[in-house]
Coordinates of C-alpha atoms in Angstrom, one line a residue:
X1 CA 96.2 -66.1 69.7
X2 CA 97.3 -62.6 70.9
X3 CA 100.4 -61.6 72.3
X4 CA 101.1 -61.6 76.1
X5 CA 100.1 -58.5 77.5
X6 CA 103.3 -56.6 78.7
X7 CA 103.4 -53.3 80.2
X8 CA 106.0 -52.6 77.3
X9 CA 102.9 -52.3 75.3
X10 CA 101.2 -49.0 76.4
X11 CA 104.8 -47.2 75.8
X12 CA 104.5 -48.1 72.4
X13 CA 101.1 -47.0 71.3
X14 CA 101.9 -44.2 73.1
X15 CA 104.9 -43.5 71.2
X16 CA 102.7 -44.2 67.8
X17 CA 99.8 -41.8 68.8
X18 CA 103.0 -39.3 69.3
X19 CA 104.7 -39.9 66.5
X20 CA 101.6 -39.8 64.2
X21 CA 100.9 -36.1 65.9
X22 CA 104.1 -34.8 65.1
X23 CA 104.1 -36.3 61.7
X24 CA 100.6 -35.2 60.9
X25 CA 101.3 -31.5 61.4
X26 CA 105.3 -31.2 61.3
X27 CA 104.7 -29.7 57.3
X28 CA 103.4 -26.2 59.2
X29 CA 107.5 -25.9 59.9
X30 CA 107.5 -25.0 56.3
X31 CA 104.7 -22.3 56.2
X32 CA 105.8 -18.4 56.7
X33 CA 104.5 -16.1 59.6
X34 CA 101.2 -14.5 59.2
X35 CA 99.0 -12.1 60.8
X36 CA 99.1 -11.8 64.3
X37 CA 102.0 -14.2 64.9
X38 CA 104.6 -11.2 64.0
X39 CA 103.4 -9.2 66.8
X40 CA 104.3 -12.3 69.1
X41 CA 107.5 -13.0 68.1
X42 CA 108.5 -9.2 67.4
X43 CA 111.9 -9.1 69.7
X44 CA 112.1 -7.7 73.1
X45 CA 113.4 -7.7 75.9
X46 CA 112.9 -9.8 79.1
X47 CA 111.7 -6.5 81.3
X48 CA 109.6 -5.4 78.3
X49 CA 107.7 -9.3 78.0
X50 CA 107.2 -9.1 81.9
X51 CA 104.8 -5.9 81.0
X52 CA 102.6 -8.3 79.9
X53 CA 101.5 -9.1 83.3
X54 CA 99.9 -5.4 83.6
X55 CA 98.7 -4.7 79.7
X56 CA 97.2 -6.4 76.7
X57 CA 99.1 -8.2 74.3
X58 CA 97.4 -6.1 71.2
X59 CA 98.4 -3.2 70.3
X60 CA 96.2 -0.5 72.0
X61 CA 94.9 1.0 68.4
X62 CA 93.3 -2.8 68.2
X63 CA 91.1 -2.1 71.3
X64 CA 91.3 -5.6 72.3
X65 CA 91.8 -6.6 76.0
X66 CA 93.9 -9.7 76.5
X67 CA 95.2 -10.7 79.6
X68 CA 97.9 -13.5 78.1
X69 CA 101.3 -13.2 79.6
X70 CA 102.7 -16.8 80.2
X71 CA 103.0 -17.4 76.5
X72 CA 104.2 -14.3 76.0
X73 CA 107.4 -15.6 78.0
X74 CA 107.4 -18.3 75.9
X75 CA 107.3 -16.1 72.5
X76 CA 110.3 -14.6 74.1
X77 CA 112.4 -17.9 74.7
X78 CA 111.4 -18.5 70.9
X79 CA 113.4 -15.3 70.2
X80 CA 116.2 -16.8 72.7
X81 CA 116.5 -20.2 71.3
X82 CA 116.1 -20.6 67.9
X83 CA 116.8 -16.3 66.8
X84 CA 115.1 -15.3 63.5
X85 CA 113.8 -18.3 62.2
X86 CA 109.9 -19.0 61.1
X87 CA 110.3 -22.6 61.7
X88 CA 111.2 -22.4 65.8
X89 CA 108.0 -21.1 67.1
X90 CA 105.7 -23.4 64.6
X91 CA 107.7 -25.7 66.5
X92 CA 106.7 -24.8 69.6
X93 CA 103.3 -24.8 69.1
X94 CA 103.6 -28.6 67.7
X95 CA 105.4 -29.2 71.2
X96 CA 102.5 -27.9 73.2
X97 CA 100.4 -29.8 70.8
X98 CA 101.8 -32.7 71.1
X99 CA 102.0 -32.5 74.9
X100 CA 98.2 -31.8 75.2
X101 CA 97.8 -35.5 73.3
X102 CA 100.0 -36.9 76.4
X103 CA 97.7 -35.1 78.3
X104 CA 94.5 -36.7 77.2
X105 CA 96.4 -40.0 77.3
X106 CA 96.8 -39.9 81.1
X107 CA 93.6 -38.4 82.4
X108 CA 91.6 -41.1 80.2
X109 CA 94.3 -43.9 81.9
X110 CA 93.5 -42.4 85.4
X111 CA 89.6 -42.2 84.6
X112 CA 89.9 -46.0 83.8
X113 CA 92.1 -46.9 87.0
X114 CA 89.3 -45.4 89.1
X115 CA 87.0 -47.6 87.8
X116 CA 85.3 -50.6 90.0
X117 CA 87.5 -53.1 87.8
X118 CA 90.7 -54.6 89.0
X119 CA 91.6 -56.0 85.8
X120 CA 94.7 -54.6 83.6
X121 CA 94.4 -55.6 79.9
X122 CA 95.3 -54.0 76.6
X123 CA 92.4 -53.1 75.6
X124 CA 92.3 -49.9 78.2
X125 CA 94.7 -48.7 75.2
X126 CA 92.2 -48.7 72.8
X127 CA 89.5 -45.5 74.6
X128 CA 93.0 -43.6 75.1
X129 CA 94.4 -44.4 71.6
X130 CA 91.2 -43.1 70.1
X131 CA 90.8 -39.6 72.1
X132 CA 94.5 -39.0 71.2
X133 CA 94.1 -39.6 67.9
X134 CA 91.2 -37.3 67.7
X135 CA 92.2 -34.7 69.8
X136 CA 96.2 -34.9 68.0
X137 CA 94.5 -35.3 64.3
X138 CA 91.3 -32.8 64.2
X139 CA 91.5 -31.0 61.2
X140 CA 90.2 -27.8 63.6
X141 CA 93.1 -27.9 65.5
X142 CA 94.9 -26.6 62.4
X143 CA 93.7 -23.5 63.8
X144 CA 95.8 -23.6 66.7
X145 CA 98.7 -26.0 66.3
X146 CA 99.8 -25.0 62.8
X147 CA 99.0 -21.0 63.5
X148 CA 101.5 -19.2 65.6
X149 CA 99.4 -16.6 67.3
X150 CA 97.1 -19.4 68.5
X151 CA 99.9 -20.4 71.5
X152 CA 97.8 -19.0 73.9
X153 CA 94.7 -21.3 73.0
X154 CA 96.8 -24.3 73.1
X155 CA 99.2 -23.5 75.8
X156 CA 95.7 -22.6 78.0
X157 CA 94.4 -26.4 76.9
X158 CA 97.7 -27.6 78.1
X159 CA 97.7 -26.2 81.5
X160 CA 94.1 -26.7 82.2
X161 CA 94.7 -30.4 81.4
X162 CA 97.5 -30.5 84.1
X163 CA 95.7 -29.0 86.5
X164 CA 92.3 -31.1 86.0
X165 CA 94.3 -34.4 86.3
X166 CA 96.1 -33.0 89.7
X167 CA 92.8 -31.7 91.6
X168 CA 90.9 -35.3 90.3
X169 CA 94.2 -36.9 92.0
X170 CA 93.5 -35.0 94.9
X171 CA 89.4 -35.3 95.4
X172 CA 90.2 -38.9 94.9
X173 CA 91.5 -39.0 97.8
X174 CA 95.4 -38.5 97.6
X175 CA 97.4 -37.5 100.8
X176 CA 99.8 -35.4 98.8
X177 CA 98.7 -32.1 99.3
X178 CA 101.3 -31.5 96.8
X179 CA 98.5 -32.5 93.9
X180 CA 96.1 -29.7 95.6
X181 CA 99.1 -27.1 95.0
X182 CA 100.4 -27.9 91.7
X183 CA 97.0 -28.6 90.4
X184 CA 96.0 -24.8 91.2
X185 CA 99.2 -23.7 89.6
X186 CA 98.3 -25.1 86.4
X187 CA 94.9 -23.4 86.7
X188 CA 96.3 -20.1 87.2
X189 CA 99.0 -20.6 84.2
X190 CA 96.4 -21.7 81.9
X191 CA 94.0 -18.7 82.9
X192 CA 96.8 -16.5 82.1
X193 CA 97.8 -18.1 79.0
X194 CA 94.4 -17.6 78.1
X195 CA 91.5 -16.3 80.0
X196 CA 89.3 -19.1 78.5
X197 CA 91.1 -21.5 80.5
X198 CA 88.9 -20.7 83.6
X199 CA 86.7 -23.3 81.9
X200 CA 89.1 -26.2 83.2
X201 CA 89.2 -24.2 86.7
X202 CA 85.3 -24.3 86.6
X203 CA 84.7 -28.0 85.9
X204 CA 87.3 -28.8 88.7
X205 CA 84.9 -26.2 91.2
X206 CA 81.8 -28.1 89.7
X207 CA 83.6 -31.3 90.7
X208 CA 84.0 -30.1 94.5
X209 CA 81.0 -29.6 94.7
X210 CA 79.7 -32.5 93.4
X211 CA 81.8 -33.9 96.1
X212 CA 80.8 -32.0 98.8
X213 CA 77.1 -32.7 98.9
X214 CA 78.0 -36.7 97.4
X215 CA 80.8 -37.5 99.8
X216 CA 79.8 -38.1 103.7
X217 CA 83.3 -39.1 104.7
X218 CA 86.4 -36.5 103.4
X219 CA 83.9 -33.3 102.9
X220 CA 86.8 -31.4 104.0
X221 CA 89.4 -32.6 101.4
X222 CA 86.7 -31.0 98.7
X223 CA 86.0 -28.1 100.7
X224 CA 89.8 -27.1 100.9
X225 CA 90.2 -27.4 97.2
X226 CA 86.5 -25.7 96.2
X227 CA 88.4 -22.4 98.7
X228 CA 91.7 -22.2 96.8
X229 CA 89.5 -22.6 93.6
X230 CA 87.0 -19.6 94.7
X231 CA 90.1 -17.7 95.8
X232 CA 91.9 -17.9 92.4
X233 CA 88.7 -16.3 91.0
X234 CA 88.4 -13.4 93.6
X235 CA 92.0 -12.7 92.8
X236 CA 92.1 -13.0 89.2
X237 CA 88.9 -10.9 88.8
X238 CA 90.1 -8.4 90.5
X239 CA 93.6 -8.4 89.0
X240 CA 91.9 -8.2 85.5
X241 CA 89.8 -5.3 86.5
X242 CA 92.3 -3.4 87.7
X243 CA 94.1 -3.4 84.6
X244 CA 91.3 -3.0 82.3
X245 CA 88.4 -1.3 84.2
X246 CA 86.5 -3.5 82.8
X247 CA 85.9 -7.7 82.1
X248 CA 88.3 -7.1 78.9
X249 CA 88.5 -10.1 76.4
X250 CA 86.2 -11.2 73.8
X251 CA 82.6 -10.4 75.5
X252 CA 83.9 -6.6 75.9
X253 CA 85.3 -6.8 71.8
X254 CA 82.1 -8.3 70.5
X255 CA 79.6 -6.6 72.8
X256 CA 77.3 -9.5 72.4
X257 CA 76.5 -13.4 73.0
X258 CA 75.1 -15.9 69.9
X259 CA 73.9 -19.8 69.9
X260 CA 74.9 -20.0 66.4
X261 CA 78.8 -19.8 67.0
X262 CA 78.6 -22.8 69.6
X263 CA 76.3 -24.8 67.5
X264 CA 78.8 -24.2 64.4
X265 CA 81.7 -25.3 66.3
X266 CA 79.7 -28.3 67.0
X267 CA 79.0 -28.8 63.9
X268 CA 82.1 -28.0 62.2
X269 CA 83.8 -30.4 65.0
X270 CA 81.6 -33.4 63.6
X271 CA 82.1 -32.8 60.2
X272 CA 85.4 -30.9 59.2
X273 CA 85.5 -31.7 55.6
X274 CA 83.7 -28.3 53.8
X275 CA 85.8 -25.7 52.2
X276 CA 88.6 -27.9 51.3
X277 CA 91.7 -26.0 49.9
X278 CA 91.6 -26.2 45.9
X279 CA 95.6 -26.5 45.0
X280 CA 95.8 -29.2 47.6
X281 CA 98.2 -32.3 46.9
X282 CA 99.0 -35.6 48.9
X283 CA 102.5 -34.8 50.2
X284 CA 105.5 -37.1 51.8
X285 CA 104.1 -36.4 55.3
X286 CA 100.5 -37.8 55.0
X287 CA 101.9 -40.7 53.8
X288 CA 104.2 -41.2 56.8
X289 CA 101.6 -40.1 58.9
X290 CA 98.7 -42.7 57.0
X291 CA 102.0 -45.5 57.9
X292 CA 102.4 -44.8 61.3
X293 CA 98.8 -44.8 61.5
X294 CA 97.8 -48.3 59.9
X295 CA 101.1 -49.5 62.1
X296 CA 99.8 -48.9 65.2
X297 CA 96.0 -50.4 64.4
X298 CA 97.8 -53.5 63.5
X299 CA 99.7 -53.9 66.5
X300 CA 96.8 -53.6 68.7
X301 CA 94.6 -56.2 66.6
X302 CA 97.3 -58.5 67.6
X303 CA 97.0 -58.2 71.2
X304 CA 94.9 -59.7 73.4
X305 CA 91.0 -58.2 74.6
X306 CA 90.2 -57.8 78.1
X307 CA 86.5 -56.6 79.4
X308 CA 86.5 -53.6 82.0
X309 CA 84.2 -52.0 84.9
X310 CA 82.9 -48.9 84.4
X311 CA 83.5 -45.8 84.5
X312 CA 83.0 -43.0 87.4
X313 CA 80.2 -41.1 87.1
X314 CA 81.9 -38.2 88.5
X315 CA 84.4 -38.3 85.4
X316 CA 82.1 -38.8 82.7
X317 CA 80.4 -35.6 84.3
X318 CA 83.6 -33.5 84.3
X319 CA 84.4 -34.6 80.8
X320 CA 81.1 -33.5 79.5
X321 CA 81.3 -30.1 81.3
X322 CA 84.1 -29.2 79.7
X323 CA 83.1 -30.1 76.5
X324 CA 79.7 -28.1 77.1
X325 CA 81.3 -25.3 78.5
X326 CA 84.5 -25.0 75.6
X327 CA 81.5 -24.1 73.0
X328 CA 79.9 -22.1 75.5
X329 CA 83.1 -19.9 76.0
X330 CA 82.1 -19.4 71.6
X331 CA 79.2 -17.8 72.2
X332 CA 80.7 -13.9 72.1
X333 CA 82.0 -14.7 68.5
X334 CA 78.4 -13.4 66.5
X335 CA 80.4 -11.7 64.1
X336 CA 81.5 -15.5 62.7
X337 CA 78.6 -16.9 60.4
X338 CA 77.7 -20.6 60.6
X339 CA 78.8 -21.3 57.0
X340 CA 82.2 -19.5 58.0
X341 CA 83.1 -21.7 60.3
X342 CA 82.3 -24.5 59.2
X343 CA 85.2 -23.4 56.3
X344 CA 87.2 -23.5 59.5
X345 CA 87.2 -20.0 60.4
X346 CA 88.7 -19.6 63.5
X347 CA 88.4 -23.2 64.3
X348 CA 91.1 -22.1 67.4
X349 CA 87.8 -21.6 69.2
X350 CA 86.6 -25.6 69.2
X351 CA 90.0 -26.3 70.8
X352 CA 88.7 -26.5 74.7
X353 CA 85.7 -28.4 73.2
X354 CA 87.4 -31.1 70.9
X355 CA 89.2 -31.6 73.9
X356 CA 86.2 -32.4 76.5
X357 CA 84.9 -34.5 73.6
X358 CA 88.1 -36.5 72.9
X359 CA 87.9 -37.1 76.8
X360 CA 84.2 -38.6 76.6
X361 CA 85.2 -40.7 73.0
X362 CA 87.6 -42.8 75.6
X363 CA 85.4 -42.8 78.2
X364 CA 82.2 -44.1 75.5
X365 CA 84.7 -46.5 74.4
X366 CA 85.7 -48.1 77.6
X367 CA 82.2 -48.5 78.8
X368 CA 80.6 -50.0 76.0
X369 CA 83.6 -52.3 74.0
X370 CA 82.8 -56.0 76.0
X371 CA 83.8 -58.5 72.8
X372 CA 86.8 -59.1 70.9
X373 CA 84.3 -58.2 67.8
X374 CA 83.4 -54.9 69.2
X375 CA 87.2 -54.1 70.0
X376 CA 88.2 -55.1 66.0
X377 CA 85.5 -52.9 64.3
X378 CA 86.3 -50.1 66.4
X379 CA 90.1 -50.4 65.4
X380 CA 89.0 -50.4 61.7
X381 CA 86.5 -47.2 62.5
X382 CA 89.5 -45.6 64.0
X383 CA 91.9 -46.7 61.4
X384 CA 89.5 -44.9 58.6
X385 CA 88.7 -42.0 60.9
X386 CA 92.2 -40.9 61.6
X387 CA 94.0 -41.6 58.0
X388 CA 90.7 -39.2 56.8
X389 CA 91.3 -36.8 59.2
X390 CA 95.2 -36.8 58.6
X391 CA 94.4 -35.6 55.1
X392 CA 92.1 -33.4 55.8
X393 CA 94.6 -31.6 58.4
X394 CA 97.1 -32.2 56.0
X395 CA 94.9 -30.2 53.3
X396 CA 94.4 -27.2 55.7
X397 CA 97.7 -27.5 56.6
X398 CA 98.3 -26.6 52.8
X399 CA 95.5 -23.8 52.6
X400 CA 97.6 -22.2 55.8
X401 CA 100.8 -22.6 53.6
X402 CA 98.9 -20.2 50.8
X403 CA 98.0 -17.6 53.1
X404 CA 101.8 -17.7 54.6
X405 CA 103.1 -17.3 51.0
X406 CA 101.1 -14.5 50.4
X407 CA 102.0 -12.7 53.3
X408 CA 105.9 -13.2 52.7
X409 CA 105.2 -11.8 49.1
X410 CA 103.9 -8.8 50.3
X411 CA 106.8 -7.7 52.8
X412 CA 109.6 -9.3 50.0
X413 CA 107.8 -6.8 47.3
X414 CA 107.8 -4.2 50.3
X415 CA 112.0 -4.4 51.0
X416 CA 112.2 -4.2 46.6
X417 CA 110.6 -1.3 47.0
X418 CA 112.0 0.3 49.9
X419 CA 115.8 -1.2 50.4
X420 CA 116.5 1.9 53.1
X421 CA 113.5 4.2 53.6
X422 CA 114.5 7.9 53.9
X423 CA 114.7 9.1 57.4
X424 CA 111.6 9.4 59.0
X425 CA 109.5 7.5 56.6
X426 CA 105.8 7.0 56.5
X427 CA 104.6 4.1 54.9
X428 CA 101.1 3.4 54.1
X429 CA 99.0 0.6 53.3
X430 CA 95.7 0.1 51.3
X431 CA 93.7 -2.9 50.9
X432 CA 96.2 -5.7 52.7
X433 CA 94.4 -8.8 52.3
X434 CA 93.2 -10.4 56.3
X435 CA 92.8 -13.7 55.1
X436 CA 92.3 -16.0 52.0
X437 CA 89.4 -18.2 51.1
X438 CA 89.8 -21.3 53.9
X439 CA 90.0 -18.4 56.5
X440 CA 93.8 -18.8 57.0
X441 CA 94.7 -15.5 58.1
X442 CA 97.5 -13.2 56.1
X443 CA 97.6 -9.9 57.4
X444 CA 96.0 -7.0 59.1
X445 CA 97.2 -7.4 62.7
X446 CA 101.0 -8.1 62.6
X447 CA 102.1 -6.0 59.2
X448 CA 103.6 -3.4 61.4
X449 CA 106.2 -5.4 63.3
X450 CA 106.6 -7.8 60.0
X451 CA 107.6 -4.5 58.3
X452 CA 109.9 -2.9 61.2
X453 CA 111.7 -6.9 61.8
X454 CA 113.1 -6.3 58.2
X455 CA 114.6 -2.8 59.3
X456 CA 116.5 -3.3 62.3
X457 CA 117.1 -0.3 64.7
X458 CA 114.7 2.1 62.2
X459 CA 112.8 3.3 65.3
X460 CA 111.9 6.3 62.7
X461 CA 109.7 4.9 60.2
X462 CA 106.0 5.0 61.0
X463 CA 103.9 2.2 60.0
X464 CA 100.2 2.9 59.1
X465 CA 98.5 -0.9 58.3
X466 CA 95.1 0.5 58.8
X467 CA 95.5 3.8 56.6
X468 CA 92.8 6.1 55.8
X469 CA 92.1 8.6 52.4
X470 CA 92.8 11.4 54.9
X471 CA 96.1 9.9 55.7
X472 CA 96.9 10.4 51.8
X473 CA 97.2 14.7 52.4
X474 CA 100.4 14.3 54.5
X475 CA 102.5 12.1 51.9
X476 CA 105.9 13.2 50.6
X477 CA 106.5 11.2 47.5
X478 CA 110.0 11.7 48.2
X479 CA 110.2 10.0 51.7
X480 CA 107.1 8.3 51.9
X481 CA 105.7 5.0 50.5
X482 CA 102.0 4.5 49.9
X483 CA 101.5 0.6 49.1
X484 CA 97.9 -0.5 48.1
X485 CA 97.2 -4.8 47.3
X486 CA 95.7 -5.5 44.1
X487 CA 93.7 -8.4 44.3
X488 CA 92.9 -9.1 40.4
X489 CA 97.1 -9.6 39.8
X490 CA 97.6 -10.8 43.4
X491 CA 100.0 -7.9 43.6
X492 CA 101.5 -5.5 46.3
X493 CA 101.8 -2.1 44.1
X494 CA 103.5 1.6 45.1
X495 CA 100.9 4.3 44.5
X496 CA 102.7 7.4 44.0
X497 CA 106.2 7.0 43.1
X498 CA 108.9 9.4 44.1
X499 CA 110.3 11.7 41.0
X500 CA 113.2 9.1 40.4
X501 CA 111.3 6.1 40.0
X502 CA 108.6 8.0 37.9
X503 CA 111.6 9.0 35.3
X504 CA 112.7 5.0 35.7

């Protein structure tokens, strides 16, 4: 016998997919800042993060054209909120993370109201516990949840997602025009968090149209949203050329489009488990995270199975465009070889994707579980699925930890050697490792403002991360500091020493 089905339930497997989120990457609080993430949390002011809105977030000698300012805000509350830690803006990240899993959870609820069943059962749980759990426990989205600089890849995901569930409220027929508003909103927010966000603004324009040449009845209700959609475009596009001269982003960086990125991602998606970090150990939170887990499968083999209708076609179609269409948006990465990423090298990339194909796991899943034995080996697939994959993120999780350990080596061995630089100080660097060998990024963009965080209100010293041999003729011993890594001792080192520390 099963237990009455109570609307009590779905707040508590919601709460479990939550809680098994959080627990599953909370351990990235621990890891230090790398790479990019210093030049994102670097202090300023709010007049100097509003700048964003008319320049790239990296630094102009990166030539890189990015277009991101809504995070950019939210780097700054970081700075506001919880000053000087490394913990606070993990923390964020696991907060937009976390809400992207609520995210899924509705839209795949909504999809299944819309259906041509008037039934209300448990087992509607079961498609939305399985895309959050996949979506919330991807060992790719290590990439993005537990690496700082990633905000604007998750933050975009989380906007697009609001926006998609408002403008499928409002082509559904909705007289609150309020859903048509706010649903554009969250478009534009999640194009300027990240300009690969126009993928969610895309499917929603697909959608309209669908529903303009389907629907003989409310043509106009598409038609209105399919204009603010074409608008936003217009605008946008022009905004971004205005400031760049140019399309900007990553088909302007990499100068050229590849299949084998998108079918890598797909890949790597499918099966995450290659380059698994050596040192790696099971740790306090996989084990909570494996509890929570195995919990929440046993609660819902307790409750009673219900049958369900199917599925719109019109949201199966929108989930699979935006699956399609997130590794499309991989295709200017050719400089990233298959075997790369499928080590997880920038796995950020597959976060769009795993999240159009979390949407069509619960859509699968509601169409096709109709017995009670279909419903209790799918809770045992997901029970195995998800405690793998929680170790697995846990693992990289670990590899990320490595890399962040190396990079606060480098700048402790770099305020040894340097307590108070000399006024006007150059300091030079050789050889800075990017990354380590799971592809978890160290250094390379970011050492500069890690450096000058350590020496508050030394506007004088000049940083050189991406020093040259000809940069060598201008160095005073005396005021200067020429650091080079050495890989073979896993060792920051000072080449040429002033006279005092050579007679040390």
């Amino acid at each position: 016998m099963g237990i009455k089905i109570k609307r009590t339930n779905e707040y508590i497997i919601l709460a479990g997919i939550i809680l098994a989120t959080a627990a599953g990457n909370i351990s990235t609080l621990k890891n230090h800042l790398v790479a990019d993430s210093w030049v994102f949390v670097f202090p300023r002011s709010f007049s100097e993060t509003l700048r964003y809105f008319f320049t790239s977030i990296i630094p102009p000698e990166w030539e890189a054209f990015w277009l991101r300012p809504i995070p950019m805000i939210f780097f700054w509350l970081d700075n506001i909120i919880w000053t000087g830690t490394e913990w606070g803006p993990h923390l964020t990240n696991i907060i937009f993370h976390v809400l992207n899993v609520w995210l899924i959870w509705l839209i795949v609820n909504y999809m299944r109201t819309q259906s041509n069943s008037a039934k209300y059962g448990f087992n509607c749980w079961l498609p939305s516990l399985a895309a959050c759990l996949f979506y919330g426990l991807h060992p790719l989205n290590v990439g993005s949840a537990g690496w700082v600089a990633a905000r604007f890849d998750i933050m975009s995901v989380t906007f697009g997602l609001a926006g998609m569930l408002l403008l499928f409220k409002w082509y559904s027929g909705t007289k609150k025009t309020m859903h048509l508003i706010n649903g554009s909103l969250m478009l534009v927010i999640s194009i300027l968090s990240k300009e690969q966000g126009i993928v969610f603004l895309m499917v929603c324009f697909f959608i309209g149209l669908i529903g303009v040449f389907s629907n003989e009845k409310d043509k106009k209700r598409y038609w209105n949203g399919l204009t603010i959609l074409a608008l936003i475009v217009f605008v946008y596009l022009i905004y971004r050329f205005s400031i760049f001269h140019g399309i900007g982003g990553y088909i302007s960086a990499q100068k050229s489009l590849n299949i084998i990125p998108p079918i890598a991602f797909f890949t790597a998606m499918l099966f995450p488990y290659l380059n698994i970090f050596p040192d790696w150990v099971f740790t306090a939170t996989f084990c909570i995270t494996s509890i929570i887990i195995m919990s929440l499968i046993f609660f819902m083999w307790k409750v009673r199975f219900r049958s369900y209708g199917r599925i719109q076609r019109i949201h199966i179609i929108s989930a699979a465009a935006l699956f399609i269409l997130g590794f499309a948006t991989t295709a200017p990465h050719a400089g990233i070889g298959f075997m790369e990423i499928m080590g997880h090298a920038e796995s950020r990339f597959a976060l769009i994707s795993i999240t159009g194909f979390s949407l069509l796991i619960g859509i699968g899943l509601h169409m096709l579980i109709r017995s009670l034995r279909a419903y209790r080996i799918t809770l045992v697939i997901i029970l195995l699925w998800a405690v793998i994959a929680a170790w697995r993120t846990d693992v990289q999780i670990q590899a990320w930890k490595d890399a962040g350990l190396t990079a606060h080596h480098i700048i402790s061995k770099i305020l040894k050697t340097a307590p108070d630089p000399p006024q006007h100080s150059n300091m030079l660097f050789f050889d800075i490792p990017r990354g380590n060998n799971q592809f978890a990024y160290i250094f390379g963009i970011g050492l500069k403002e890690a450096v000058l965080m350590n020496y508050p209100g030394r506007n004088d010293i000049k940083i050189l991360p991406k020093s040259q041999g000809r940069d060598l003729k201008q160095v005073n011993p005396d005021r200067d500091y020429v650091f080079a890594y050495n890989k073979s001792i896993g060792e920051l080192e000072r080449l040429f020493p002033s006279k005092k520390e050579s007679e040390k």
